[in-house]
Amino acid sequence: AQSVTQLGSHVSVSEGALVLLRCNYSSSVPPYLFWYVQYPNQGLQLLLKYTSAATLVKGINGFEAEFKKSETSFHLTKPSAHMSDAAEYFCAVSPAGAGGTSYGKLTFGQGTILTVHP
Amino acid sequence: DADVTQTPRNRITKTGKRIMLECSQTKGHDRMYWYRQDPGLGLQLIYYSFDVKDINKGEISDGYSVSRQAQAKFSLSLESAIPNQTALYFCATSFRGWLYFGPGTRLTVL
């Protein structure tokens, strides 16, 4: 069984400030972890993913996330927020391996809406 | 052209009506998925298909059915729509763990 909890349904930052979106997961097997972004009226776009290689994962648009097994966390960060970062962000988990049958069968968090103020 | 397309993009229907949402992809992926998005709940998996002959139920399949007409086409049907099926529906394909989402269909059931 697996689950994802995103702490904070809304996060507001000023332009140029640090962005920190929190994600904690629960998984009975080693997980793959993902962050997706959804802009208004669009589908989800993959930001980055962790698949048991480097624990610090760099994604698109300057975002990165660090896998911390001891804390069961996969928080998303960006050093300096831009107005274009305003969107909803989803953390997701799937079981690693399993012969590939887990691919696409993600469990999503409830989402965090990021607002960026000028 | 988009790699994963969904039709219609918006649909309003009435309780009890049958409705079909269609998904097509040009990525050549075998695996296709239907997800439902509700505000504050994230996305939930409805059905998934690993190839034309392999269709599986997801977390919330009750009230839905699917058809994989070809590698490139995966349709979702609501046999008798009800208001709590009002949601945003996403089709997706995957390859090596990467999910590629369509733009979504916003369905309203009155």
Tab-separated table of C-alpha atoms in Angstrom:
chain	number	residue	atom	x	y	z
A	1	ALA	CA	0.000	0.000	0.000
A	2	GLN	CA	1.195	3.505	-0.663
A	3	SER	CA	0.020	7.018	0.051
A	4	VAL	CA	1.157	10.598	-0.361
A	5	THR	CA	0.529	13.595	1.841
A	6	GLN	CA	1.200	17.100	0.638
A	7	LEU	CA	1.449	19.520	3.525
A	8	GLY	CA	-0.414	22.692	2.709
A	9	SER	CA	-3.064	22.940	0.031
A	10	HIS	CA	-2.020	26.536	-0.691
A	11	VAL	CA	1.427	28.114	-0.556
A	12	SER	CA	2.069	31.779	-1.257
A	13	VAL	CA	5.501	33.304	-1.889
A	14	SER	CA	6.903	36.545	-3.203
A	15	GLU	CA	8.681	36.675	-6.531
A	16	GLY	CA	12.349	35.867	-5.936
A	17	ALA	CA	11.698	34.009	-2.684
A	18	LEU	CA	12.415	30.363	-1.976
A	19	VAL	CA	9.741	27.892	-2.989
A	20	LEU	CA	9.278	24.866	-0.714
A	21	LEU	CA	6.461	22.410	-1.345
A	22	ARG	CA	6.294	19.517	1.075
A	23	CYS	CA	5.563	15.891	0.287
A	24	ASN	CA	5.663	12.875	2.578
A	25	TYR	CA	4.999	9.381	1.372
A	26	SER	CA	4.181	5.996	2.755
A	27	SER	CA	5.140	2.886	0.856
A	28	SER	CA	5.617	-0.738	1.824
A	29	VAL	CA	8.218	-1.193	-0.923
A	30	PRO	CA	10.951	1.059	-2.291
A	31	PRO	CA	9.196	3.842	-4.135
A	32	TYR	CA	9.536	5.851	-7.256
A	33	LEU	CA	8.556	9.458	-6.558
A	34	PHE	CA	7.375	12.177	-8.899
A	35	TRP	CA	6.443	15.830	-8.961
A	36	TYR	CA	3.983	17.062	-11.547
A	37	VAL	CA	2.856	20.601	-12.319
A	38	GLN	CA	-0.529	21.610	-13.682
A	39	TYR	CA	-1.033	25.036	-15.194
A	40	PRO	CA	-4.589	26.340	-15.497
A	41	ASN	CA	-6.669	24.497	-18.076
A	42	GLN	CA	-3.825	22.168	-18.939
A	43	GLY	CA	-2.836	18.593	-18.271
A	44	LEU	CA	-0.096	17.516	-15.900
A	45	GLN	CA	3.537	17.923	-16.835
A	46	LEU	CA	6.345	15.958	-15.216
A	47	LEU	CA	8.764	18.186	-13.302
A	48	LEU	CA	11.115	15.507	-12.017
A	49	LYS	CA	11.257	11.963	-10.755
A	50	TYR	CA	13.260	9.865	-8.317
A	51	THR	CA	13.969	6.284	-9.337
A	52	SER	CA	16.535	5.125	-6.753
A	53	ALA	CA	19.573	6.759	-8.309
A	54	ALA	CA	20.812	10.102	-6.952
A	55	THR	CA	18.801	11.309	-3.971
A	56	LEU	CA	18.919	14.921	-5.160
A	57	VAL	CA	16.946	15.168	-8.355
A	58	LYS	CA	17.009	18.160	-10.653
A	59	GLY	CA	14.037	18.882	-12.856
A	60	ILE	CA	12.828	21.420	-15.324
A	61	ASN	CA	12.368	25.143	-14.711
A	62	GLY	CA	14.961	25.224	-11.911
A	63	PHE	CA	13.106	22.887	-9.556
A	64	GLU	CA	14.752	20.147	-7.564
A	65	ALA	CA	13.736	17.635	-4.930
A	66	GLU	CA	15.609	15.554	-2.400
A	67	PHE	CA	14.645	12.018	-1.445
A	68	LYS	CA	15.111	11.469	2.293
A	69	LYS	CA	14.346	7.913	3.224
A	70	SER	CA	14.712	8.501	6.970
A	71	GLU	CA	12.075	11.230	6.828
A	72	THR	CA	9.965	9.567	4.073
A	73	SER	CA	9.978	12.927	2.337
A	74	PHE	CA	10.418	14.238	-1.171
A	75	HIS	CA	10.091	18.017	-0.853
A	76	LEU	CA	10.194	20.233	-3.940
A	77	THR	CA	12.264	23.401	-3.904
A	78	LYS	CA	13.258	26.265	-6.139
A	79	PRO	CA	15.680	28.956	-4.950
A	80	SER	CA	13.907	31.903	-6.555
A	81	ALA	CA	10.230	31.950	-7.477
A	82	HIS	CA	9.058	33.397	-10.749
A	83	MET	CA	5.569	34.558	-11.594
A	84	SER	CA	5.338	31.798	-14.188
A	85	ASP	CA	5.701	29.194	-11.424
A	86	ALA	CA	2.152	29.851	-10.247
A	87	ALA	CA	0.348	26.553	-10.730
A	88	GLU	CA	-0.831	23.480	-8.872
A	89	TYR	CA	1.797	20.926	-7.955
A	90	PHE	CA	1.245	17.236	-7.329
A	91	CYS	CA	3.495	14.743	-5.628
A	92	ALA	CA	3.012	11.109	-6.624
A	93	VAL	CA	4.412	7.702	-5.693
A	94	SER	CA	4.538	4.322	-7.358
A	95	PRO	CA	6.221	1.092	-6.303
A	96	ALA	CA	9.630	0.631	-7.839
A	97	GLY	CA	10.333	-2.359	-10.053
A	98	ALA	CA	7.525	-4.918	-9.887
A	99	GLY	CA	8.471	-5.904	-13.425
A	100	GLY	CA	7.352	-2.597	-14.774
A	101	THR	CA	3.704	-3.322	-14.055
A	102	SER	CA	3.632	-0.403	-11.672
A	103	TYR	CA	4.450	2.087	-14.386
A	104	GLY	CA	1.703	4.653	-14.667
A	105	LYS	CA	-0.153	3.393	-11.591
A	106	LEU	CA	0.632	6.388	-9.522
A	107	THR	CA	-0.875	7.431	-6.220
A	108	PHE	CA	-1.190	11.201	-6.135
A	109	GLY	CA	-1.248	13.683	-3.301
A	110	GLN	CA	-4.084	16.154	-3.087
A	111	GLY	CA	-2.113	18.952	-4.692
A	112	THR	CA	-0.626	22.267	-3.558
A	113	ILE	CA	-1.572	25.503	-5.265
A	114	LEU	CA	1.407	27.848	-5.498
A	115	THR	CA	0.708	31.563	-5.720
A	116	VAL	CA	3.528	33.974	-6.539
A	117	HIS	CA	3.141	37.629	-5.584
A	118	PRO	CA	5.011	40.459	-7.338
B	1	ASP	CA	0.091	18.287	-32.986
B	2	ALA	CA	-0.344	17.133	-29.403
B	3	ASP	CA	0.878	13.632	-28.586
B	4	VAL	CA	-2.128	12.765	-26.396
B	5	THR	CA	-5.481	14.198	-27.386
B	6	GLN	CA	-8.839	13.990	-25.673
B	7	THR	CA	-12.312	14.668	-27.004
B	8	PRO	CA	-14.466	16.395	-26.056
B	9	ARG	CA	-12.637	18.980	-23.961
B	10	ASN	CA	-15.806	20.000	-22.187
B	11	ARG	CA	-19.108	18.192	-21.832
B	12	ILE	CA	-22.284	18.856	-19.939
B	13	THR	CA	-24.748	16.001	-19.654
B	14	LYS	CA	-27.730	14.933	-17.594
B	15	THR	CA	-28.115	12.251	-14.962
B	16	GLY	CA	-28.720	8.853	-16.495
B	17	LYS	CA	-27.194	9.610	-19.884
B	18	ARG	CA	-24.510	7.433	-21.426
B	19	ILE	CA	-21.382	9.304	-22.332
B	20	MET	CA	-18.058	8.390	-23.899
B	21	LEU	CA	-14.768	10.211	-23.520
B	22	GLU	CA	-12.162	9.474	-26.140
B	23	CYS	CA	-8.393	9.479	-26.018
B	24	SER	CA	-5.916	9.130	-28.858
B	25	GLN	CA	-2.134	9.104	-28.815
B	26	THR	CA	0.590	9.323	-31.402
B	27	LYS	CA	3.442	8.371	-29.081
B	28	GLY	CA	3.324	4.686	-29.929
B	29	HIS	CA	3.082	3.697	-26.278
B	30	ASP	CA	1.405	0.443	-25.289
B	31	ARG	CA	0.286	1.617	-21.862
B	32	MET	CA	-2.670	3.942	-21.449
B	33	TYR	CA	-4.526	5.183	-18.396
B	34	TRP	CA	-7.627	7.081	-17.348
B	35	TYR	CA	-7.414	9.279	-14.269
B	36	ARG	CA	-10.032	11.415	-12.583
B	37	GLN	CA	-9.202	14.682	-10.841
B	38	ASP	CA	-11.364	16.194	-8.122
B	39	PRO	CA	-10.460	19.416	-6.283
B	40	GLY	CA	-8.524	18.646	-3.129
B	41	LEU	CA	-8.251	14.937	-3.917
B	42	GLY	CA	-5.499	14.826	-6.494
B	43	LEU	CA	-5.814	12.245	-9.258
B	44	GLN	CA	-7.283	8.785	-8.920
B	45	LEU	CA	-6.772	5.915	-11.334
B	46	ILE	CA	-9.950	4.631	-13.001
B	47	TYR	CA	-8.696	2.061	-15.528
B	48	TYR	CA	-5.451	1.183	-17.213
B	49	SER	CA	-4.402	-0.887	-20.174
B	50	PHE	CA	-0.976	-2.392	-20.873
B	51	ASP	CA	-1.931	-3.397	-24.397
B	52	VAL	CA	-5.013	-3.908	-26.525
B	53	LYS	CA	-5.924	-7.182	-24.811
B	54	ASP	CA	-4.952	-6.219	-21.265
B	55	ILE	CA	-7.364	-3.957	-19.388
B	56	ASN	CA	-7.382	-3.528	-15.641
B	57	LYS	CA	-9.461	-1.766	-13.014
B	58	GLY	CA	-7.928	1.039	-11.008
B	59	GLU	CA	-8.885	2.473	-7.638
B	60	ILE	CA	-12.291	3.878	-8.634
B	61	SER	CA	-13.635	1.826	-11.553
B	62	ASP	CA	-17.250	1.506	-10.345
B	63	GLY	CA	-19.627	3.266	-12.729
B	64	TYR	CA	-17.074	3.341	-15.546
B	65	SER	CA	-16.073	1.065	-18.391
B	66	VAL	CA	-13.343	1.294	-21.012
B	67	SER	CA	-12.545	0.096	-24.480
B	68	ARG	CA	-9.105	-0.192	-26.071
B	69	GLN	CA	-9.988	-0.097	-29.725
B	70	ALA	CA	-6.384	0.034	-30.922
B	71	GLN	CA	-2.951	0.735	-29.527
B	72	ALA	CA	-3.587	4.424	-30.086
B	73	LYS	CA	-7.155	4.671	-28.773
B	74	PHE	CA	-8.554	4.224	-25.283
B	75	SER	CA	-12.129	5.287	-24.510
B	76	LEU	CA	-13.831	5.787	-21.170
B	77	SER	CA	-17.595	5.338	-20.843
B	78	LEU	CA	-20.072	6.303	-18.195
B	79	GLU	CA	-23.021	3.986	-18.751
B	80	SER	CA	-25.430	6.023	-16.644
B	81	ALA	CA	-23.903	9.297	-15.539
B	82	ILE	CA	-24.506	10.609	-12.031
B	83	PRO	CA	-23.696	14.039	-10.555
B	84	ASN	CA	-20.781	12.826	-8.425
B	85	GLN	CA	-18.998	11.859	-11.625
B	86	THR	CA	-18.601	15.556	-12.333
B	87	ALA	CA	-14.833	15.942	-12.549
B	88	LEU	CA	-11.840	16.541	-14.771
B	89	TYR	CA	-10.775	13.394	-16.607
B	90	PHE	CA	-7.269	12.793	-17.878
B	91	CYS	CA	-5.981	10.214	-20.261
B	92	ALA	CA	-2.291	9.356	-20.089
B	93	THR	CA	0.279	7.107	-21.709
B	94	SER	CA	3.475	5.860	-20.157
B	95	PHE	CA	6.871	4.648	-21.203
B	96	ARG	CA	9.626	3.623	-18.811
B	97	GLY	CA	7.840	5.165	-15.854
B	98	TRP	CA	7.109	8.527	-17.448
B	99	LEU	CA	3.448	9.519	-17.659
B	100	TYR	CA	2.347	11.742	-20.534
B	101	PHE	CA	-0.998	13.399	-19.908
B	102	GLY	CA	-3.618	14.651	-22.298
B	103	PRO	CA	-5.179	18.085	-21.796
B	104	GLY	CA	-8.197	16.744	-19.934
B	105	THR	CA	-11.958	16.596	-20.386
B	106	ARG	CA	-14.108	18.616	-18.038
B	107	LEU	CA	-17.335	16.689	-17.466
B	108	THR	CA	-20.370	18.119	-15.715
B	109	VAL	CA	-23.307	15.880	-14.857
B	110	LEU	CA	-26.469	17.765	-13.960
